[in-house]
mmCIF file of C-alpha atoms in Angstrom:
data_model
loop_
_atom_site.group_PDB
_atom_site.id
_atom_site.type_symbol
_atom_site.label_atom_id
_atom_site.label_comp_id
_atom_site.label_asym_id
_atom_site.label_seq_id
_atom_site.Cartn_x
_atom_site.Cartn_y
_atom_site.Cartn_z
ATOM 1 C CA LEU A 1 290.600 18.730 35.255
ATOM 2 C CA CYS A 2 288.368 15.845 34.243
ATOM 3 C CA ARG A 3 288.283 14.479 37.791
ATOM 4 C CA LEU A 4 287.645 17.956 39.197
ATOM 5 C CA MET A 5 284.715 18.472 36.851
ATOM 6 C CA ALA A 6 283.294 14.936 37.091
ATOM 7 C CA GLY A 7 279.538 15.098 37.582
ATOM 8 C CA TRP A 8 279.162 18.766 36.715
ATOM 9 C CA GLN A 9 275.937 19.573 34.900
ATOM 10 C CA ALA A 10 275.585 22.373 32.371
ATOM 11 C CA ASP A 11 272.725 24.064 34.236
ATOM 12 C CA GLU A 12 274.372 24.136 37.687
ATOM 13 C CA GLY A 13 276.208 27.400 37.057
ATOM 14 C CA ARG A 14 279.652 25.990 37.848
ATOM 15 C CA THR A 15 282.575 27.354 35.914
ATOM 16 C CA LEU A 16 286.256 26.682 35.604
ATOM 17 C CA MET A 17 288.761 29.162 34.232
ATOM 18 C CA VAL A 18 292.140 28.001 32.956
ATOM 19 C CA VAL A 19 294.712 30.608 31.975
ATOM 20 C CA GLY A 20 297.612 30.014 29.655
ATOM 21 C CA ASP A 21 299.703 31.584 26.953
ATOM 22 C CA PRO A 22 300.892 29.582 23.954
ATOM 23 C CA LYS A 23 303.736 32.060 23.491
ATOM 24 C CA GLN A 24 305.122 30.681 26.746
ATOM 25 C CA SER A 25 305.820 27.362 25.017
ATOM 26 C CA ILE A 26 309.503 28.164 25.492
ATOM 27 C CA TYR A 27 308.934 26.364 28.785
ATOM 28 C CA GLY A 28 308.753 22.987 27.022
ATOM 29 C CA TRP A 29 310.664 21.416 29.879
ATOM 30 C CA ARG A 30 307.554 22.141 31.972
ATOM 31 C CA GLN A 31 305.350 20.423 29.393
ATOM 32 C CA ALA A 32 304.133 23.724 27.886
ATOM 33 C CA LYS A 33 303.114 22.786 24.363
ATOM 34 C CA PRO A 34 301.208 24.914 21.805
ATOM 35 C CA ARG A 35 299.373 21.809 20.580
ATOM 36 C CA LEU A 36 297.514 21.704 23.913
ATOM 37 C CA PHE A 37 295.993 25.100 23.100
ATOM 38 C CA MET A 38 294.941 23.852 19.674
ATOM 39 C CA ALA A 39 293.401 20.713 21.167
ATOM 40 C CA SER A 40 291.548 22.702 23.841
ATOM 41 C CA ARG A 41 289.558 24.460 21.107
ATOM 42 C CA GLU A 42 287.818 21.120 20.505
ATOM 43 C CA GLY A 43 286.969 20.664 24.187
ATOM 44 C CA LEU A 44 288.420 18.694 27.064
ATOM 45 C CA PRO A 45 288.517 14.928 26.389
ATOM 46 C CA CYS A 46 287.423 13.180 29.572
ATOM 47 C CA GLY A 47 286.594 9.716 28.312
ATOM 48 C CA GLY A 48 282.919 10.342 27.592
ATOM 49 C CA PRO A 49 281.231 10.286 24.214
ATOM 50 C CA GLU A 50 281.818 14.016 23.748
ATOM 51 C CA PRO A 51 284.579 16.272 25.056
ATOM 52 C CA LEU A 52 283.583 18.818 27.676
ATOM 53 C CA PRO A 53 283.074 22.095 25.810
ATOM 54 C CA LEU A 54 285.430 24.964 26.505
ATOM 55 C CA THR A 55 285.006 28.603 25.558
ATOM 56 C CA PRO A 56 288.353 30.148 24.619
ATOM 57 C CA LEU A 57 288.858 33.827 25.288
ATOM 58 C CA SER A 58 291.805 35.686 23.822
ATOM 59 C CA LEU A 59 293.327 38.490 25.809
ATOM 60 C CA THR A 60 295.073 40.692 23.295
ATOM 61 C CA THR A 61 296.184 43.694 25.342
ATOM 62 C CA ASN A 62 299.573 43.466 27.017
ATOM 63 C CA PHE A 63 299.721 45.618 30.151
ATOM 64 C CA ARG A 64 303.268 44.757 31.238
ATOM 65 C CA ALA A 65 305.631 45.282 28.313
ATOM 66 C CA THR A 66 306.769 48.345 26.427
ATOM 67 C CA ARG A 67 305.328 49.200 23.021
ATOM 68 C CA THR A 68 308.723 48.450 21.420
ATOM 69 C CA LEU A 69 308.965 44.968 22.927
ATOM 70 C CA ILE A 70 305.372 44.083 21.996
ATOM 71 C CA THR A 71 305.967 45.170 18.390
ATOM 72 C CA TRP A 72 309.164 43.111 18.252
ATOM 73 C CA VAL A 73 307.502 39.983 19.668
ATOM 74 C CA ASN A 74 304.644 40.333 17.182
ATOM 75 C CA GLU A 75 307.150 40.553 14.320
ATOM 76 C CA VAL A 76 309.096 37.501 15.511
ATOM 77 C CA PHE A 77 305.971 35.371 15.972
ATOM 78 C CA GLU A 78 304.408 36.527 12.683
ATOM 79 C CA SER A 79 307.531 35.509 10.780
ATOM 80 C CA THR A 80 307.816 32.143 12.542
ATOM 81 C CA VAL A 81 305.031 30.190 14.276
ATOM 82 C CA MET A 82 302.124 32.420 13.203
ATOM 83 C CA LYS A 83 303.286 32.254 9.594
ATOM 84 C CA SER A 84 301.982 28.706 9.383
ATOM 85 C CA GLY A 85 298.492 29.747 10.441
ATOM 86 C CA ALA A 86 298.970 28.972 14.115
ATOM 87 C CA ALA A 87 296.298 31.458 15.210
ATOM 88 C CA GLY A 88 294.212 28.388 16.002
ATOM 89 C CA ALA A 89 296.784 27.549 18.661
ATOM 90 C CA GLY A 90 296.111 30.858 20.336
ATOM 91 C CA PHE A 91 298.961 32.799 18.776
ATOM 92 C CA HIS A 92 297.592 36.287 18.244
ATOM 93 C CA ARG A 93 299.080 39.726 17.881
ATOM 94 C CA ALA A 94 299.366 41.538 21.162
ATOM 95 C CA GLU A 95 298.420 45.170 21.466
ATOM 96 C CA PRO A 96 300.124 47.511 23.920
ATOM 97 C CA ARG A 97 298.007 49.083 26.623
ATOM 98 C CA PRO A 98 296.906 52.634 25.930
ATOM 99 C CA GLY A 99 299.748 54.955 26.818
ATOM 100 C CA ALA A 100 302.344 52.175 26.917
ATOM 101 C CA PRO A 101 305.819 53.698 26.779
ATOM 102 C CA ASP A 102 308.352 52.960 24.097
ATOM 103 C CA GLY A 103 311.400 51.071 25.232
ATOM 104 C CA PRO A 104 314.815 50.009 24.023
ATOM 105 C CA ALA A 105 314.962 47.718 21.003
ATOM 106 C CA PRO A 106 315.441 44.040 21.900
ATOM 107 C CA TYR A 107 318.154 41.962 20.255
ATOM 108 C CA LEU A 108 317.839 38.467 18.876
ATOM 109 C CA ALA A 109 320.591 36.305 17.504
ATOM 110 C CA LEU A 110 320.050 32.786 16.284
ATOM 111 C CA PHE A 111 323.189 30.988 15.218
ATOM 112 C CA ALA A 112 322.948 27.653 13.458
ATOM 113 C CA GLY A 113 324.764 24.705 14.938
ATOM 114 C CA ASP A 114 323.606 24.201 18.508
ATOM 115 C CA SER A 115 326.379 21.673 19.034
ATOM 116 C CA ASP A 116 329.025 23.725 17.208
ATOM 117 C CA PRO A 117 331.236 25.296 19.903
ATOM 118 C CA ALA A 118 332.635 27.864 17.458
ATOM 119 C CA ALA A 119 329.152 29.134 16.521
ATOM 120 C CA ARG A 120 328.108 29.237 20.155
ATOM 121 C CA GLY A 121 331.278 31.144 21.049
ATOM 122 C CA LEU A 122 330.599 33.705 18.293
ATOM 123 C CA GLU A 123 327.088 34.184 19.604
ATOM 124 C CA ALA A 124 328.301 34.564 23.198
ATOM 125 C CA ARG A 125 330.853 37.221 22.215
ATOM 126 C CA TRP A 126 328.277 39.022 20.026
ATOM 127 C CA LEU A 127 325.847 39.047 22.942
ATOM 128 C CA ALA A 128 328.500 40.444 25.284
ATOM 129 C CA ARG A 129 329.193 43.293 22.814
ATOM 130 C CA GLN A 130 325.463 44.059 22.494
ATOM 131 C CA VAL A 131 325.042 44.137 26.271
ATOM 132 C CA ALA A 132 328.070 46.396 26.698
ATOM 133 C CA GLN A 133 326.681 48.838 24.102
ATOM 134 C CA ALA A 134 323.184 48.751 25.605
ATOM 135 C CA LEU A 135 324.491 49.460 29.116
ATOM 136 C CA ALA A 136 325.641 52.878 27.967
ATOM 137 C CA THR A 137 322.054 53.838 27.100
ATOM 138 C CA LEU A 138 320.277 52.515 30.194
ATOM 139 C CA LYS A 139 318.395 54.895 32.398
ATOM 140 C CA GLU A 140 318.544 54.779 36.165
ATOM 141 C CA ARG A 141 317.163 51.502 37.585
ATOM 142 C CA GLU A 142 316.914 49.850 34.147
ATOM 143 C CA THR A 143 318.447 46.422 33.751
ATOM 144 C CA ILE A 144 319.111 43.927 30.990
ATOM 145 C CA GLY A 145 317.739 40.394 31.104
ATOM 146 C CA ILE A 146 319.047 37.522 29.013
ATOM 147 C CA LEU A 147 317.035 34.364 28.425
ATOM 148 C CA LEU A 148 319.021 31.406 27.143
ATOM 149 C CA PHE A 149 317.419 28.553 25.258
ATOM 150 C CA THR A 150 319.236 26.000 27.388
ATOM 151 C CA ARG A 151 321.344 26.055 30.510
ATOM 152 C CA LYS A 152 324.024 23.820 29.054
ATOM 153 C CA HIS A 153 325.622 26.792 27.260
ATOM 154 C CA LEU A 154 325.518 29.116 30.280
ATOM 155 C CA PRO A 155 329.268 28.811 31.086
ATOM 156 C CA ARG A 156 330.220 29.931 27.566
ATOM 157 C CA TYR A 157 327.956 33.007 27.761
ATOM 158 C CA LEU A 158 329.089 33.876 31.278
ATOM 159 C CA GLN A 159 332.723 33.696 30.202
ATOM 160 C CA ALA A 160 332.089 36.013 27.255
ATOM 161 C CA LEU A 161 330.252 38.484 29.498
ATOM 162 C CA TYR A 162 333.025 38.354 32.121
ATOM 163 C CA ASP A 163 335.675 38.763 29.389
ATOM 164 C CA ALA A 164 333.841 41.922 28.277
ATOM 165 C CA GLY A 165 334.114 43.257 31.835
ATOM 166 C CA LEU A 166 330.393 42.937 32.566
ATOM 167 C CA ALA A 167 328.945 42.193 35.994
ATOM 168 C CA VAL A 168 326.417 39.364 35.765
ATOM 169 C CA ARG A 169 323.902 37.909 38.177
ATOM 170 C CA VAL A 170 322.410 34.503 37.326
ATOM 171 C CA ARG A 171 318.904 33.816 38.596
ATOM 172 C CA GLU A 172 317.963 30.162 38.201
ATOM 173 C CA GLY A 173 314.532 29.608 36.756
ATOM 174 C CA LEU A 174 313.879 33.320 36.197
#
């Protein structure tokens, strides 16, 4: 960005818009880090005496998710990262678009012991039971998506889902 903007003058009318979402920091393997959002509030350091000023804009209305999912995400973030005053990092409550439909309740399970195979197996079997129960309530053309924290445990989850008689499609990177 600094090279792109080198030589820009404030009165030339040039602008640059950068879009990001600190709640997408789950993509840490792609260098997505909430601290970058916090640092951007101070400007873009480009080696000069002063950082290039940036004007942050917060988009608070979510147009893609259901009201139920937005409420759930707000609750999770407010009890975790936003609890420590991370609003400066761009973590803000999202509001559903007017007329947003309700949706099914999401599930979240966090088992301690990432390296503990027994805990991971319990979680995988719990998840398979939750998916099996949720399938009975799905409407036509609705699906269930599962996002794992890491791919290294995928075989354990797949086995639990297969053992529960569930058909699974794995989409890498999605």
